[in-house]
Amino acid sequence: MNPTSKSSLPVVLDPVAAAIIAQLQQKVEVKDQALAAAEAIIQQLKEALRLERIKKYGSRSEKLSDLQLELLDLEPAVASDEIETEAASGPLPEDEQNAPLTAQQQQKKCKPHPGRNALPAHLERVEEIVASAASQCRCGRCGAETRVIGYEETELLGMKPAVHFVRVIKREKRVCKSCAEHGVMTAPAPTRIAPKSIFADETIIEFIIRKYADSVPLYRQRAILMRDLDIDVALTTINDAVLRVGELLIPVVDTMKRDLVTGGYIQADETHVDVQTPDKKGSNHRAFFWQYSAPGKGVVFDFEMTRGKQVAKEFFKEYGGILHTDGYVAYEKDIGAKGMIHACCWSHARRGFIDAIKVQNKAQAPDAKFHPTNKDLFVGTPELERIVALMDSLFSIDREAREQKLSLDDRHALRQERAPALLSELKSLLEEMKASGTILPKSVAGKAINYTLKRWVELTQFFDHSIIELSTNWAENSMRPIAIGRKNWLHLGSKEAGPKIAALFSIVESCRKLGIPIRQYLADVLPGLADRAIQSLDELTPARYAAKTAK
């Protein structure tokens, strides 16, 4: 060593002092490791807390900073307009609560109003002429009578309240004057959905649509009858009529299941529903509606008391086509016949990175750099945003194909042209982020990366099979009525009612997906359905009905 060199560290000559310093340094290193581990746990908890608050206050709260979300939690009640106002005002500085907002935060972007949409031309027009005031009928200058030269028109959407009436069915009774001993002959009764019910067919259909399409529980519909018409009908009477329809539709839905399984592509998903059971006092059993569907073939719901793998295994035991699902493990192994192909959903993979961006951004202003008190605030965000951008580019390929109304083969050719470069960059970026060691495996970003890489083969099956969609949004959107409805009707009355309600949801949602007027479909199909042969049910499925009525 050069004796003239200067060292920033003191030279310790005493071996005892050196040992003490080494021991202290070792303790400091242990403390630093413990502190780093604690900071990692704190960061995970902060991410989880932010996600829970965003779920609590809705999508508009994604723009709020952690401080704003914390302030909302302190309020006894928060309305949606308060969240809108808070989001529009921009994030609060985390180090100075009273600091003035920037001009960019204060500026509110005003979008031009698109104008009033024209009301549909097929609706009946009822004209209402408003006469001028008496003072307007005479000229204020010369006193001459003014004349009408036109009208200032305004179109309003009006409506008539539902008209209830009592349908009296009179069946002729005949007898022969000469042969009275042959007895009285009565005209045959008209075919009805529920022959013994006090409700006409159109009333039963209205009950079904209001509950399974509009999420209005039957007990509320009963209250409406009492309020508007002073008709007191037992809830069980309404419920029996509705479940009668569900029972009639089960064979039709079974036919729809066979059509799906014999096809080459199915999207599957599941959602929970509570069921009252006598063996669980004071609490409901969590059952599930399993959803199976394919674009153009409608939707099938299957009611089961469990979410176990055996349900999917039983349904797909003879299926050898393409099964498209989310990342639920029940679909991953030992499902389907030999040769079945499992594909996964890009929307679910993308959702994980969106959540990671939400918790890492902390909703700072767009021009913000590193936070003065938190240097790691934006670590990883550019990479996460690039991942989302690459996934969005994949979806833009299919969006362009839809806009150009391309066939599946033409869309597949477009995918073959543009997707390889996107997938290559995406996978390389994911592997680099995972290998960097800067992202905790149990963080939101770490979980999103592991989720995507673990299912990479299933996610890229669309590159080899033109029929596969990029996402299972078709299936997820089909379950939205159930998710909305269970907030209103809360639970099913019994597990025996489950299959009937599943059949009702299947038909209502299939008609919505295929653009079939649900009232017309039920009115055409339900009367006399119990007397039809099983072999004739193929023509009654919503898909066949839609094809027949389109001709």
JSON list of N, CA and C in Angstrom, two decimals, residues 368-411:
[
{"chain": "A", "resi": 368, "resn": "ALA", "atom": "N", "xyz": [-45.52, 13.61, -12.65]},
{"chain": "A", "resi": 368, "resn": "ALA", "atom": "CA", "xyz": [-44.73, 13.38, -11.44]},
{"chain": "A", "resi": 368, "resn": "ALA", "atom": "C", "xyz": [-43.54, 12.47, -11.75]},
{"chain": "A", "resi": 369, "resn": "LYS", "atom": "N", "xyz": [-42.42, 12.73, -11.06]},
{"chain": "A", "resi": 369, "resn": "LYS", "atom": "CA", "xyz": [-41.25, 11.89, -11.19]},
{"chain": "A", "resi": 369, "resn": "LYS", "atom": "C", "xyz": [-41.16, 11.03, -9.94]},
{"chain": "A", "resi": 370, "resn": "PHE", "atom": "N", "xyz": [-39.95, 10.91, -9.37]},
{"chain": "A", "resi": 370, "resn": "PHE", "atom": "CA", "xyz": [-39.80, 10.16, -8.14]},
{"chain": "A", "resi": 370, "resn": "PHE", "atom": "C", "xyz": [-40.33, 10.97, -6.97]},
{"chain": "A", "resi": 371, "resn": "HIS", "atom": "N", "xyz": [-41.01, 10.29, -6.08]},
{"chain": "A", "resi": 371, "resn": "HIS", "atom": "CA", "xyz": [-41.56, 10.96, -4.90]},
{"chain": "A", "resi": 371, "resn": "HIS", "atom": "C", "xyz": [-40.40, 11.35, -3.98]},
{"chain": "A", "resi": 372, "resn": "PRO", "atom": "N", "xyz": [-40.42, 12.55, -3.39]},
{"chain": "A", "resi": 372, "resn": "PRO", "atom": "CA", "xyz": [-39.28, 13.00, -2.59]},
{"chain": "A", "resi": 372, "resn": "PRO", "atom": "C", "xyz": [-39.00, 12.14, -1.38]},
{"chain": "A", "resi": 373, "resn": "THR", "atom": "N", "xyz": [-40.01, 11.47, -0.85]},
{"chain": "A", "resi": 373, "resn": "THR", "atom": "CA", "xyz": [-39.79, 10.66, 0.34]},
{"chain": "A", "resi": 373, "resn": "THR", "atom": "C", "xyz": [-39.86, 9.17, 0.05]},
{"chain": "A", "resi": 374, "resn": "ASN", "atom": "N", "xyz": [-40.06, 8.80, -1.22]},
{"chain": "A", "resi": 374, "resn": "ASN", "atom": "CA", "xyz": [-40.16, 7.38, -1.56]},
{"chain": "A", "resi": 374, "resn": "ASN", "atom": "C", "xyz": [-39.55, 7.18, -2.93]},
{"chain": "A", "resi": 375, "resn": "LYS", "atom": "N", "xyz": [-38.25, 6.87, -2.96]},
{"chain": "A", "resi": 375, "resn": "LYS", "atom": "CA", "xyz": [-37.52, 6.79, -4.22]},
{"chain": "A", "resi": 375, "resn": "LYS", "atom": "C", "xyz": [-37.97, 5.60, -5.07]},
{"chain": "A", "resi": 376, "resn": "ASP", "atom": "N", "xyz": [-38.64, 4.61, -4.45]},
{"chain": "A", "resi": 376, "resn": "ASP", "atom": "CA", "xyz": [-39.05, 3.42, -5.20]},
{"chain": "A", "resi": 376, "resn": "ASP", "atom": "C", "xyz": [-40.49, 3.52, -5.70]},
{"chain": "A", "resi": 377, "resn": "LEU", "atom": "N", "xyz": [-41.06, 4.72, -5.71]},
{"chain": "A", "resi": 377, "resn": "LEU", "atom": "CA", "xyz": [-42.49, 4.88, -6.02]},
{"chain": "A", "resi": 377, "resn": "LEU", "atom": "C", "xyz": [-42.85, 4.35, -7.38]},
{"chain": "A", "resi": 378, "resn": "PHE", "atom": "N", "xyz": [-42.00, 4.63, -8.40]},
{"chain": "A", "resi": 378, "resn": "PHE", "atom": "CA", "xyz": [-42.33, 4.24, -9.76]},
{"chain": "A", "resi": 378, "resn": "PHE", "atom": "C", "xyz": [-41.44, 3.11, -10.27]},
{"chain": "A", "resi": 379, "resn": "VAL", "atom": "N", "xyz": [-40.75, 2.40, -9.40]},
{"chain": "A", "resi": 379, "resn": "VAL", "atom": "CA", "xyz": [-39.91, 1.30, -9.83]},
{"chain": "A", "resi": 379, "resn": "VAL", "atom": "C", "xyz": [-40.76, 0.22, -10.51]},
{"chain": "A", "resi": 380, "resn": "GLY", "atom": "N", "xyz": [-40.39, -0.15, -11.70]},
{"chain": "A", "resi": 380, "resn": "GLY", "atom": "CA", "xyz": [-41.11, -1.21, -12.42]},
{"chain": "A", "resi": 380, "resn": "GLY", "atom": "C", "xyz": [-42.29, -0.74, -13.22]},
{"chain": "A", "resi": 381, "resn": "THR", "atom": "N", "xyz": [-42.79, 0.46, -13.01]},
{"chain": "A", "resi": 381, "resn": "THR", "atom": "CA", "xyz": [-43.98, 0.92, -13.71]},
{"chain": "A", "resi": 381, "resn": "THR", "atom": "C", "xyz": [-43.81, 0.99, -15.22]},
{"chain": "A", "resi": 382, "resn": "PRO", "atom": "N", "xyz": [-42.68, 1.53, -15.75]},
{"chain": "A", "resi": 382, "resn": "PRO", "atom": "CA", "xyz": [-42.54, 1.53, -17.21]},
{"chain": "A", "resi": 382, "resn": "PRO", "atom": "C", "xyz": [-42.61, 0.13, -17.82]},
{"chain": "A", "resi": 383, "resn": "GLU", "atom": "N", "xyz": [-42.00, -0.86, -17.16]},
{"chain": "A", "resi": 383, "resn": "GLU", "atom": "CA", "xyz": [-42.05, -2.23, -17.66]},
{"chain": "A", "resi": 383, "resn": "GLU", "atom": "C", "xyz": [-43.47, -2.79, -17.61]},
{"chain": "A", "resi": 384, "resn": "LEU", "atom": "N", "xyz": [-44.17, -2.50, -16.50]},
{"chain": "A", "resi": 384, "resn": "LEU", "atom": "CA", "xyz": [-45.55, -2.98, -16.38]},
{"chain": "A", "resi": 384, "resn": "LEU", "atom": "C", "xyz": [-46.44, -2.34, -17.44]},
{"chain": "A", "resi": 385, "resn": "GLU", "atom": "N", "xyz": [-46.24, -1.06, -17.67]},
{"chain": "A", "resi": 385, "resn": "GLU", "atom": "CA", "xyz": [-47.03, -0.38, -18.69]},
{"chain": "A", "resi": 385, "resn": "GLU", "atom": "C", "xyz": [-46.73, -0.93, -20.08]},
{"chain": "A", "resi": 386, "resn": "ARG", "atom": "N", "xyz": [-45.47, -1.31, -20.32]},
{"chain": "A", "resi": 386, "resn": "ARG", "atom": "CA", "xyz": [-45.12, -1.90, -21.61]},
{"chain": "A", "resi": 386, "resn": "ARG", "atom": "C", "xyz": [-45.79, -3.26, -21.79]},
{"chain": "A", "resi": 387, "resn": "ILE", "atom": "N", "xyz": [-45.88, -4.03, -20.72]},
{"chain": "A", "resi": 387, "resn": "ILE", "atom": "CA", "xyz": [-46.56, -5.33, -20.79]},
{"chain": "A", "resi": 387, "resn": "ILE", "atom": "C", "xyz": [-48.02, -5.14, -21.17]},
{"chain": "A", "resi": 388, "resn": "VAL", "atom": "N", "xyz": [-48.67, -4.19, -20.49]},
{"chain": "A", "resi": 388, "resn": "VAL", "atom": "CA", "xyz": [-50.08, -3.93, -20.79]},
{"chain": "A", "resi": 388, "resn": "VAL", "atom": "C", "xyz": [-50.24, -3.44, -22.23]},
{"chain": "A", "resi": 389, "resn": "ALA", "atom": "N", "xyz": [-49.31, -2.60, -22.69]},
{"chain": "A", "resi": 389, "resn": "ALA", "atom": "CA", "xyz": [-49.38, -2.09, -24.05]},
{"chain": "A", "resi": 389, "resn": "ALA", "atom": "C", "xyz": [-49.25, -3.23, -25.07]},
{"chain": "A", "resi": 390, "resn": "LEU", "atom": "N", "xyz": [-48.37, -4.19, -24.79]},
{"chain": "A", "resi": 390, "resn": "LEU", "atom": "CA", "xyz": [-48.21, -5.34, -25.69]},
{"chain": "A", "resi": 390, "resn": "LEU", "atom": "C", "xyz": [-49.47, -6.19, -25.72]},
{"chain": "A", "resi": 391, "resn": "MET", "atom": "N", "xyz": [-50.07, -6.40, -24.56]},
{"chain": "A", "resi": 391, "resn": "MET", "atom": "CA", "xyz": [-51.32, -7.17, -24.52]},
{"chain": "A", "resi": 391, "resn": "MET", "atom": "C", "xyz": [-52.44, -6.42, -25.24]},
{"chain": "A", "resi": 392, "resn": "ASP", "atom": "N", "xyz": [-52.49, -5.11, -25.07]},
{"chain": "A", "resi": 392, "resn": "ASP", "atom": "CA", "xyz": [-53.49, -4.31, -25.78]},
{"chain": "A", "resi": 392, "resn": "ASP", "atom": "C", "xyz": [-53.29, -4.41, -27.29]},
{"chain": "A", "resi": 393, "resn": "SER", "atom": "N", "xyz": [-52.05, -4.51, -27.73]},
{"chain": "A", "resi": 393, "resn": "SER", "atom": "CA", "xyz": [-51.78, -4.65, -29.16]},
{"chain": "A", "resi": 393, "resn": "SER", "atom": "C", "xyz": [-52.32, -5.97, -29.69]},
{"chain": "A", "resi": 394, "resn": "LEU", "atom": "N", "xyz": [-52.25, -7.02, -28.85]},
{"chain": "A", "resi": 394, "resn": "LEU", "atom": "CA", "xyz": [-52.86, -8.30, -29.26]},
{"chain": "A", "resi": 394, "resn": "LEU", "atom": "C", "xyz": [-54.36, -8.13, -29.46]},
{"chain": "A", "resi": 395, "resn": "PHE", "atom": "N", "xyz": [-55.01, -7.47, -28.50]},
{"chain": "A", "resi": 395, "resn": "PHE", "atom": "CA", "xyz": [-56.46, -7.28, -28.61]},
{"chain": "A", "resi": 395, "resn": "PHE", "atom": "C", "xyz": [-56.82, -6.37, -29.79]},
{"chain": "A", "resi": 396, "resn": "SER", "atom": "N", "xyz": [-55.92, -5.43, -30.14]},
{"chain": "A", "resi": 396, "resn": "SER", "atom": "CA", "xyz": [-56.22, -4.55, -31.26]},
{"chain": "A", "resi": 396, "resn": "SER", "atom": "C", "xyz": [-56.25, -5.31, -32.59]},
{"chain": "A", "resi": 397, "resn": "ILE", "atom": "N", "xyz": [-55.53, -6.43, -32.66]},
{"chain": "A", "resi": 397, "resn": "ILE", "atom": "CA", "xyz": [-55.59, -7.25, -33.87]},
{"chain": "A", "resi": 397, "resn": "ILE", "atom": "C", "xyz": [-57.00, -7.79, -34.07]},
{"chain": "A", "resi": 398, "resn": "ASP", "atom": "N", "xyz": [-57.57, -8.33, -33.02]},
{"chain": "A", "resi": 398, "resn": "ASP", "atom": "CA", "xyz": [-58.94, -8.86, -33.13]},
{"chain": "A", "resi": 398, "resn": "ASP", "atom": "C", "xyz": [-59.96, -7.75, -33.32]},
{"chain": "A", "resi": 399, "resn": "ARG", "atom": "N", "xyz": [-59.71, -6.60, -32.69]},
{"chain": "A", "resi": 399, "resn": "ARG", "atom": "CA", "xyz": [-60.64, -5.48, -32.86]},
{"chain": "A", "resi": 399, "resn": "ARG", "atom": "C", "xyz": [-60.66, -5.02, -34.33]},
{"chain": "A", "resi": 400, "resn": "GLU", "atom": "N", "xyz": [-59.50, -4.98, -34.93]},
{"chain": "A", "resi": 400, "resn": "GLU", "atom": "CA", "xyz": [-59.43, -4.60, -36.34]},
{"chain": "A", "resi": 400, "resn": "GLU", "atom": "C", "xyz": [-60.15, -5.63, -37.21]},
{"chain": "A", "resi": 401, "resn": "ALA", "atom": "N", "xyz": [-60.02, -6.91, -36.85]},
{"chain": "A", "resi": 401, "resn": "ALA", "atom": "CA", "xyz": [-60.71, -7.95, -37.61]},
{"chain": "A", "resi": 401, "resn": "ALA", "atom": "C", "xyz": [-62.22, -7.81, -37.49]},
{"chain": "A", "resi": 402, "resn": "ARG", "atom": "N", "xyz": [-62.70, -7.46, -36.29]},
{"chain": "A", "resi": 402, "resn": "ARG", "atom": "CA", "xyz": [-64.16, -7.26, -36.12]},
{"chain": "A", "resi": 402, "resn": "ARG", "atom": "C", "xyz": [-64.64, -6.06, -36.92]},
{"chain": "A", "resi": 403, "resn": "GLU", "atom": "N", "xyz": [-63.86, -4.98, -36.87]},
{"chain": "A", "resi": 403, "resn": "GLU", "atom": "CA", "xyz": [-64.28, -3.78, -37.61]},
{"chain": "A", "resi": 403, "resn": "GLU", "atom": "C", "xyz": [-64.32, -4.03, -39.11]},
{"chain": "A", "resi": 404, "resn": "GLN", "atom": "N", "xyz": [-63.43, -4.86, -39.61]},
{"chain": "A", "resi": 404, "resn": "GLN", "atom": "CA", "xyz": [-63.40, -5.18, -41.03]},
{"chain": "A", "resi": 404, "resn": "GLN", "atom": "C", "xyz": [-64.29, -6.37, -41.37]},
{"chain": "A", "resi": 405, "resn": "LYS", "atom": "N", "xyz": [-64.93, -6.97, -40.31]},
{"chain": "A", "resi": 405, "resn": "LYS", "atom": "CA", "xyz": [-65.83, -8.11, -40.48]},
{"chain": "A", "resi": 405, "resn": "LYS", "atom": "C", "xyz": [-65.13, -9.26, -41.20]},
{"chain": "A", "resi": 406, "resn": "LEU", "atom": "N", "xyz": [-63.92, -9.57, -40.75]},
{"chain": "A", "resi": 406, "resn": "LEU", "atom": "CA", "xyz": [-63.15, -10.65, -41.34]},
{"chain": "A", "resi": 406, "resn": "LEU", "atom": "C", "xyz": [-63.66, -12.00, -40.87]},
{"chain": "A", "resi": 407, "resn": "SER", "atom": "N", "xyz": [-63.48, -13.01, -41.68]},
{"chain": "A", "resi": 407, "resn": "SER", "atom": "CA", "xyz": [-63.80, -14.38, -41.29]},
{"chain": "A", "resi": 407, "resn": "SER", "atom": "C", "xyz": [-62.75, -14.87, -40.29]},
{"chain": "A", "resi": 408, "resn": "LEU", "atom": "N", "xyz": [-63.02, -16.04, -39.67]},
{"chain": "A", "resi": 408, "resn": "LEU", "atom": "CA", "xyz": [-62.06, -16.59, -38.72]},
{"chain": "A", "resi": 408, "resn": "LEU", "atom": "C", "xyz": [-60.73, -16.88, -39.39]},
{"chain": "A", "resi": 409, "resn": "ASP", "atom": "N", "xyz": [-60.77, -17.38, -40.61]},
{"chain": "A", "resi": 409, "resn": "ASP", "atom": "CA", "xyz": [-59.52, -17.67, -41.32]},
{"chain": "A", "resi": 409, "resn": "ASP", "atom": "C", "xyz": [-58.74, -16.39, -41.62]},
{"chain": "A", "resi": 410, "resn": "ASP", "atom": "N", "xyz": [-59.43, -15.35, -42.04]},
{"chain": "A", "resi": 410, "resn": "ASP", "atom": "CA", "xyz": [-58.75, -14.08, -42.32]},
{"chain": "A", "resi": 410, "resn": "ASP", "atom": "C", "xyz": [-58.21, -13.45, -41.04]},
{"chain": "A", "resi": 411, "resn": "ARG", "atom": "N", "xyz": [-58.98, -13.57, -39.95]},
{"chain": "A", "resi": 411, "resn": "ARG", "atom": "CA", "xyz": [-58.48, -13.06, -38.66]},
{"chain": "A", "resi": 411, "resn": "ARG", "atom": "C", "xyz": [-57.24, -13.83, -38.24]}
]
